[in-house]
PDB file of C-alpha atoms in Angstrom:
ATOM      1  CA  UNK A   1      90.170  84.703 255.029  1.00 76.00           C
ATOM      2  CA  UNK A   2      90.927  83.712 258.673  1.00 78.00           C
ATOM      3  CA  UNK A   3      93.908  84.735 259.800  1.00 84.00           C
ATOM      4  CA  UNK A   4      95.226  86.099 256.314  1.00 90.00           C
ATOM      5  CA  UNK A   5      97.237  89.420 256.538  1.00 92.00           C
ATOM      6  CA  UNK A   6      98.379  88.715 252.579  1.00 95.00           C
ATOM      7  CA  UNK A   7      95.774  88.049 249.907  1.00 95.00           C
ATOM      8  CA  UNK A   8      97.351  86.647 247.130  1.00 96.00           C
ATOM      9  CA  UNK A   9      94.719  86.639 244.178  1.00 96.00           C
ATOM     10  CA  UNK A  10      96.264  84.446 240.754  1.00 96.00           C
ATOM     11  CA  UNK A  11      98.008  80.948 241.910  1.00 96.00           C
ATOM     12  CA  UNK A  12      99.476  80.718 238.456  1.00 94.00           C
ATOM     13  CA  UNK A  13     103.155  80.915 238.009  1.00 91.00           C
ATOM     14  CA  UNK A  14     103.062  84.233 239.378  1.00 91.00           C
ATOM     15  CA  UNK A  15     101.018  83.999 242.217  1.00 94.00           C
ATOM     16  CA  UNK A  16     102.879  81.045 242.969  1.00 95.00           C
ATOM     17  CA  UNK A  17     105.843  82.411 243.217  1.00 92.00           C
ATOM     18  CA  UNK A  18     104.822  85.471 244.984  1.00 93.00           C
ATOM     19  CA  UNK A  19     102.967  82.941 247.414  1.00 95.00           C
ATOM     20  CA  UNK A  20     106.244  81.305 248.504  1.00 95.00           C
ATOM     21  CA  UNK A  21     108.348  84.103 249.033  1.00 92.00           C
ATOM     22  CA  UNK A  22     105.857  86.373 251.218  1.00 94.00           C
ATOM     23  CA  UNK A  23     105.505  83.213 253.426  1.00 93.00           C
ATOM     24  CA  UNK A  24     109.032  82.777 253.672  1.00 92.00           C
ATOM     25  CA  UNK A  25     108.135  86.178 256.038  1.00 90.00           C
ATOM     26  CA  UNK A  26     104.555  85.843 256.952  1.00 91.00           C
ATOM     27  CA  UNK A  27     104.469  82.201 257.568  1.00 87.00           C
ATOM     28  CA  UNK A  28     100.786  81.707 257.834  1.00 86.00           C
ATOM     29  CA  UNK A  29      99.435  84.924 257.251  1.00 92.00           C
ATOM     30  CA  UNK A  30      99.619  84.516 253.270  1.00 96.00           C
ATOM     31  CA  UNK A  31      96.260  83.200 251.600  1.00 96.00           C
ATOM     32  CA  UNK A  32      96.300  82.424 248.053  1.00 97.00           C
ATOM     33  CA  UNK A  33      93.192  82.810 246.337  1.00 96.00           C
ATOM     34  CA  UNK A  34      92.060  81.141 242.665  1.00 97.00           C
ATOM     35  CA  UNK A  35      88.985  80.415 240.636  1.00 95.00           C
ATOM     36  CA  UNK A  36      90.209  77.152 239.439  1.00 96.00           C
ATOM     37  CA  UNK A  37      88.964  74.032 241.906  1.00 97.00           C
ATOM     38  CA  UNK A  38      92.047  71.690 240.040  1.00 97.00           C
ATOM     39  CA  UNK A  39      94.630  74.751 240.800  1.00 97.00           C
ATOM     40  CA  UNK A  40      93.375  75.096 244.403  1.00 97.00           C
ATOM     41  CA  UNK A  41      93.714  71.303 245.171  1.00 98.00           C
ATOM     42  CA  UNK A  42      97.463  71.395 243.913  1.00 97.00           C
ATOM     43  CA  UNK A  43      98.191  73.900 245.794  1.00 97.00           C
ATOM     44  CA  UNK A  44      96.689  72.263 248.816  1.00 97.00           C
ATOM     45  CA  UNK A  45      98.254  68.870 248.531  1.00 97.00           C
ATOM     46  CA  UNK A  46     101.666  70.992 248.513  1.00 97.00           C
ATOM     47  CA  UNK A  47     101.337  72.368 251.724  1.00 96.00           C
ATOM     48  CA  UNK A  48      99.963  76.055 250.688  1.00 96.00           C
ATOM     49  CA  UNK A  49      96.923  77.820 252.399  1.00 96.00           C
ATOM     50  CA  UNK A  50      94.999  78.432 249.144  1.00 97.00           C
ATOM     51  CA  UNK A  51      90.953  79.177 248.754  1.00 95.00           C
ATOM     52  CA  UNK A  52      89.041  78.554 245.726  1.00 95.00           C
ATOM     53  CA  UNK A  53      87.234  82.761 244.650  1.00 93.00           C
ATOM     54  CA  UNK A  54      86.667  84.201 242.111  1.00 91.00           C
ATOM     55  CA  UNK A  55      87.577  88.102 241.918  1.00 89.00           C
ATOM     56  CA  UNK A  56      84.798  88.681 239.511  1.00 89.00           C
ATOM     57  CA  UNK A  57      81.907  87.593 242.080  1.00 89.00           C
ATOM     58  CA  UNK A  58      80.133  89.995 243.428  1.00 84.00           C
ATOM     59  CA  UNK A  59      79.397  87.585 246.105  1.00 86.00           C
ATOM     60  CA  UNK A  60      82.690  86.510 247.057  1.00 85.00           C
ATOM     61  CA  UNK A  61      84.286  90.287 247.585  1.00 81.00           C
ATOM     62  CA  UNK A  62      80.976  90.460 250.185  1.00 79.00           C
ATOM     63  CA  UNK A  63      82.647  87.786 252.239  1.00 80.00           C
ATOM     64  CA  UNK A  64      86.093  89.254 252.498  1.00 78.00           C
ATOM     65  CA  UNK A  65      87.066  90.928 255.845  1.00 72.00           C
ATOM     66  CA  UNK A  66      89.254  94.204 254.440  1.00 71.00           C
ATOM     67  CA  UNK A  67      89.762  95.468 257.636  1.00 76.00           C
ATOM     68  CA  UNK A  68      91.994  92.195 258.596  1.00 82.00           C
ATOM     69  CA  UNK A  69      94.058  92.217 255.262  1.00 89.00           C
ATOM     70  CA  UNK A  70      96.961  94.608 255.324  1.00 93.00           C
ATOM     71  CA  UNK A  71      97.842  93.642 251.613  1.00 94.00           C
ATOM     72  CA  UNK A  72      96.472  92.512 248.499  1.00 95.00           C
ATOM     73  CA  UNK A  73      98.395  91.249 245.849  1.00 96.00           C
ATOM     74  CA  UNK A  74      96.649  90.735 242.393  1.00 96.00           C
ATOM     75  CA  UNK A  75      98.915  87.964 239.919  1.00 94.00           C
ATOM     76  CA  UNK A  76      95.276  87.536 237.594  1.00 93.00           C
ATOM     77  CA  UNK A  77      96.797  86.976 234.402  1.00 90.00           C
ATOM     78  CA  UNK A  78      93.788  89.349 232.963  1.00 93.00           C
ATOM     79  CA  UNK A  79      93.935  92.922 233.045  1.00 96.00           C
ATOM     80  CA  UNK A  80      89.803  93.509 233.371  1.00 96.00           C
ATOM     81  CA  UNK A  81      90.028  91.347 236.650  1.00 95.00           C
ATOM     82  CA  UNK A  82      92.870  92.960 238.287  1.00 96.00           C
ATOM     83  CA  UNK A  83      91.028  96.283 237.752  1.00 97.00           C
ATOM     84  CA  UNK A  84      87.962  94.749 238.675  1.00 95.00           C
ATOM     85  CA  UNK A  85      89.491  93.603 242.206  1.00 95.00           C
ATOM     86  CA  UNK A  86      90.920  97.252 242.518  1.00 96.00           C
ATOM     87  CA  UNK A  87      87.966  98.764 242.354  1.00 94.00           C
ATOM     88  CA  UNK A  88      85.917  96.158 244.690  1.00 92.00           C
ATOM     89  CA  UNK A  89      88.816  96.738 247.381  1.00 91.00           C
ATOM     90  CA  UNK A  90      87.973 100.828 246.713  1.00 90.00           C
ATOM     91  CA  UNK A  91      84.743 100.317 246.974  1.00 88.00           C
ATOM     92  CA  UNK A  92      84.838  97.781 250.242  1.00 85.00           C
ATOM     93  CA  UNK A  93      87.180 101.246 251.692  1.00 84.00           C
ATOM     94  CA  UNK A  94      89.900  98.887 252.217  1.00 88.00           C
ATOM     95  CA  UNK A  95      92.637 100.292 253.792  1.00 90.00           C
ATOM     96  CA  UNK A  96      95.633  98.272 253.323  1.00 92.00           C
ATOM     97  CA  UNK A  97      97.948  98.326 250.429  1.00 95.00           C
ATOM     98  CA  UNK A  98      96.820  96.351 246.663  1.00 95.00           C
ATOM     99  CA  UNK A  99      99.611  96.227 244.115  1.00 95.00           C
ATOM    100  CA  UNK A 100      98.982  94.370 240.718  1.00 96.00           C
ATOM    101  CA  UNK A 101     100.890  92.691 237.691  1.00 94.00           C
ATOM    102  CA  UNK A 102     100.638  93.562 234.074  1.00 95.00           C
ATOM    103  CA  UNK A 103     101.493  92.905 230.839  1.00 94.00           C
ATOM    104  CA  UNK A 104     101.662  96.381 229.177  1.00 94.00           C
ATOM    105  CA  UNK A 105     103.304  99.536 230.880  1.00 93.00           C
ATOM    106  CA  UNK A 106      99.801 100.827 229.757  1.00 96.00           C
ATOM    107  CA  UNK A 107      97.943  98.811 231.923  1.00 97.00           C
ATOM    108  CA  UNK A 108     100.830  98.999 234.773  1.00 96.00           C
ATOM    109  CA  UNK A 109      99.172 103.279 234.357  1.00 97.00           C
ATOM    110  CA  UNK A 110      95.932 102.180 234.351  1.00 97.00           C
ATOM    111  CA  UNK A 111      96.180  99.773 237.671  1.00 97.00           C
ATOM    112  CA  UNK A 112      98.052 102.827 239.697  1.00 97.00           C
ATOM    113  CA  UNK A 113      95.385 105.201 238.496  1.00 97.00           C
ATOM    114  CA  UNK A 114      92.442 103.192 239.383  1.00 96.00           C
ATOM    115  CA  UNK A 115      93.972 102.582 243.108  1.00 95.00           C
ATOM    116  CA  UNK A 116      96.710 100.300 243.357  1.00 96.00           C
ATOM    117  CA  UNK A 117      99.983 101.465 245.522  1.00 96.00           C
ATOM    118  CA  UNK A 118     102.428  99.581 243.084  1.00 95.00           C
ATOM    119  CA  UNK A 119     101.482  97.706 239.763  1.00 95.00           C
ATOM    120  CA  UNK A 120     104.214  95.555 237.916  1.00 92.00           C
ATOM    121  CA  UNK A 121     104.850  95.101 233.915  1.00 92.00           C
ATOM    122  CA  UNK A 122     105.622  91.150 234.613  1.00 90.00           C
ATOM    123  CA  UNK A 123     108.211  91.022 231.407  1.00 86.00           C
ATOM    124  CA  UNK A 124     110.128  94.083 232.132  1.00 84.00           C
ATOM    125  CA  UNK A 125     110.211  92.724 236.201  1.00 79.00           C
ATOM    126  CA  UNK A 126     111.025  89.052 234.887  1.00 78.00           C
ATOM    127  CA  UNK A 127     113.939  90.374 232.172  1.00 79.00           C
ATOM    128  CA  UNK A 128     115.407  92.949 234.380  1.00 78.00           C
ATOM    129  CA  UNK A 129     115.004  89.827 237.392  1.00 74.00           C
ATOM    130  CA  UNK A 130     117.112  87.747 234.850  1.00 75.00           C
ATOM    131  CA  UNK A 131     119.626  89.691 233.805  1.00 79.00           C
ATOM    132  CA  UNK A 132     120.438  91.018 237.492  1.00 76.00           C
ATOM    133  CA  UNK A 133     120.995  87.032 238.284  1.00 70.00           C
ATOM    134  CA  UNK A 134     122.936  86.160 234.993  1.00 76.00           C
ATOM    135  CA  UNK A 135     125.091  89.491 236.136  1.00 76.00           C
ATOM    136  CA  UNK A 136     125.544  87.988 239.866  1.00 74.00           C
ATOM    137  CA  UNK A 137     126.345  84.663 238.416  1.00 74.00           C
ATOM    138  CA  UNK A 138     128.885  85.486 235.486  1.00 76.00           C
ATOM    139  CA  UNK A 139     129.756  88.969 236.000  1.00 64.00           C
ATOM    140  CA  UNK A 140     133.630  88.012 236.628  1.00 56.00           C
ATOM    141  CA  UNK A 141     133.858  85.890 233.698  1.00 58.00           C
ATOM    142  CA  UNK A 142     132.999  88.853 231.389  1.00 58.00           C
ATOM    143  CA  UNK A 143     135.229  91.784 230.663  1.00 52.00           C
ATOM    144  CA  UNK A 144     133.795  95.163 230.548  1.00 51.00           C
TER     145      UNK A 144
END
């Protein structure tokens, strides 16, 4: 992980974007992480610091440094590895702060239960996200 303060683990559209707006703060500190080689190179070739692992390998949470990482941020589009991650950073004691996204409100439960600080239903964030900008953008040309 290097350097890495920010663990990004998901460099789908999520991840992604979550990627590019923690390094508009953290500059180099941000690593994205991915189990796809073909997402990985992309990401490369655009300029991001991004690592091929897999968050279901046994192996690869071994070779993580927790004690380096002040916060993990899990955009997995599946549920079973964003708990599995949470419960490999328990389990590795690590100390910094792991927040998740979700589909269900269900699973946002289940992800704050198991360990993570802040979970994230990603279609309640993105429709609330949207209509706060429409809002901004039109808001005068409506009447109440």
């Amino acid at each position: 992980t290097g350097n890495a303060a920010i663990l990004i683990f998901g460099m789908g559209r999520v991840g992604t974007g979550a990627y590019d707006a923690m390094r508009e703060d953290y500059n180099e500190r941000v690593l994205g992480i991915d189990q796809d080689e073909e997402t990985v190179a992309a990401h490369v070739r655009a300029g991001r610091n991004v690592i091929l692992g897999d968050a279901m390998d046994n192996d690869f949470w071994q070779k993580i440094q927790p004690d380096k990482i002040s916060l993990v941020m899990l955009g997995m589009p599946n549920h079973v590895e964003n708990m599995y991650a949470v419960a490999q950073l328990k389990k590795s004691n690590f100390r910094g702060k792991v927040t998740a996204t979700a589909k269900y409100d269900d699973q946002v439960a289940e992800l704050i239960q198991a360990g993570a600080h802040a979970a994230y239903n990603i279609y309640a964030e993105a429709g609330a996200g949207f209509a706060e900008h429409v809002s901004r953008q039109i808001n005068k040309s409506i009447s109440k």
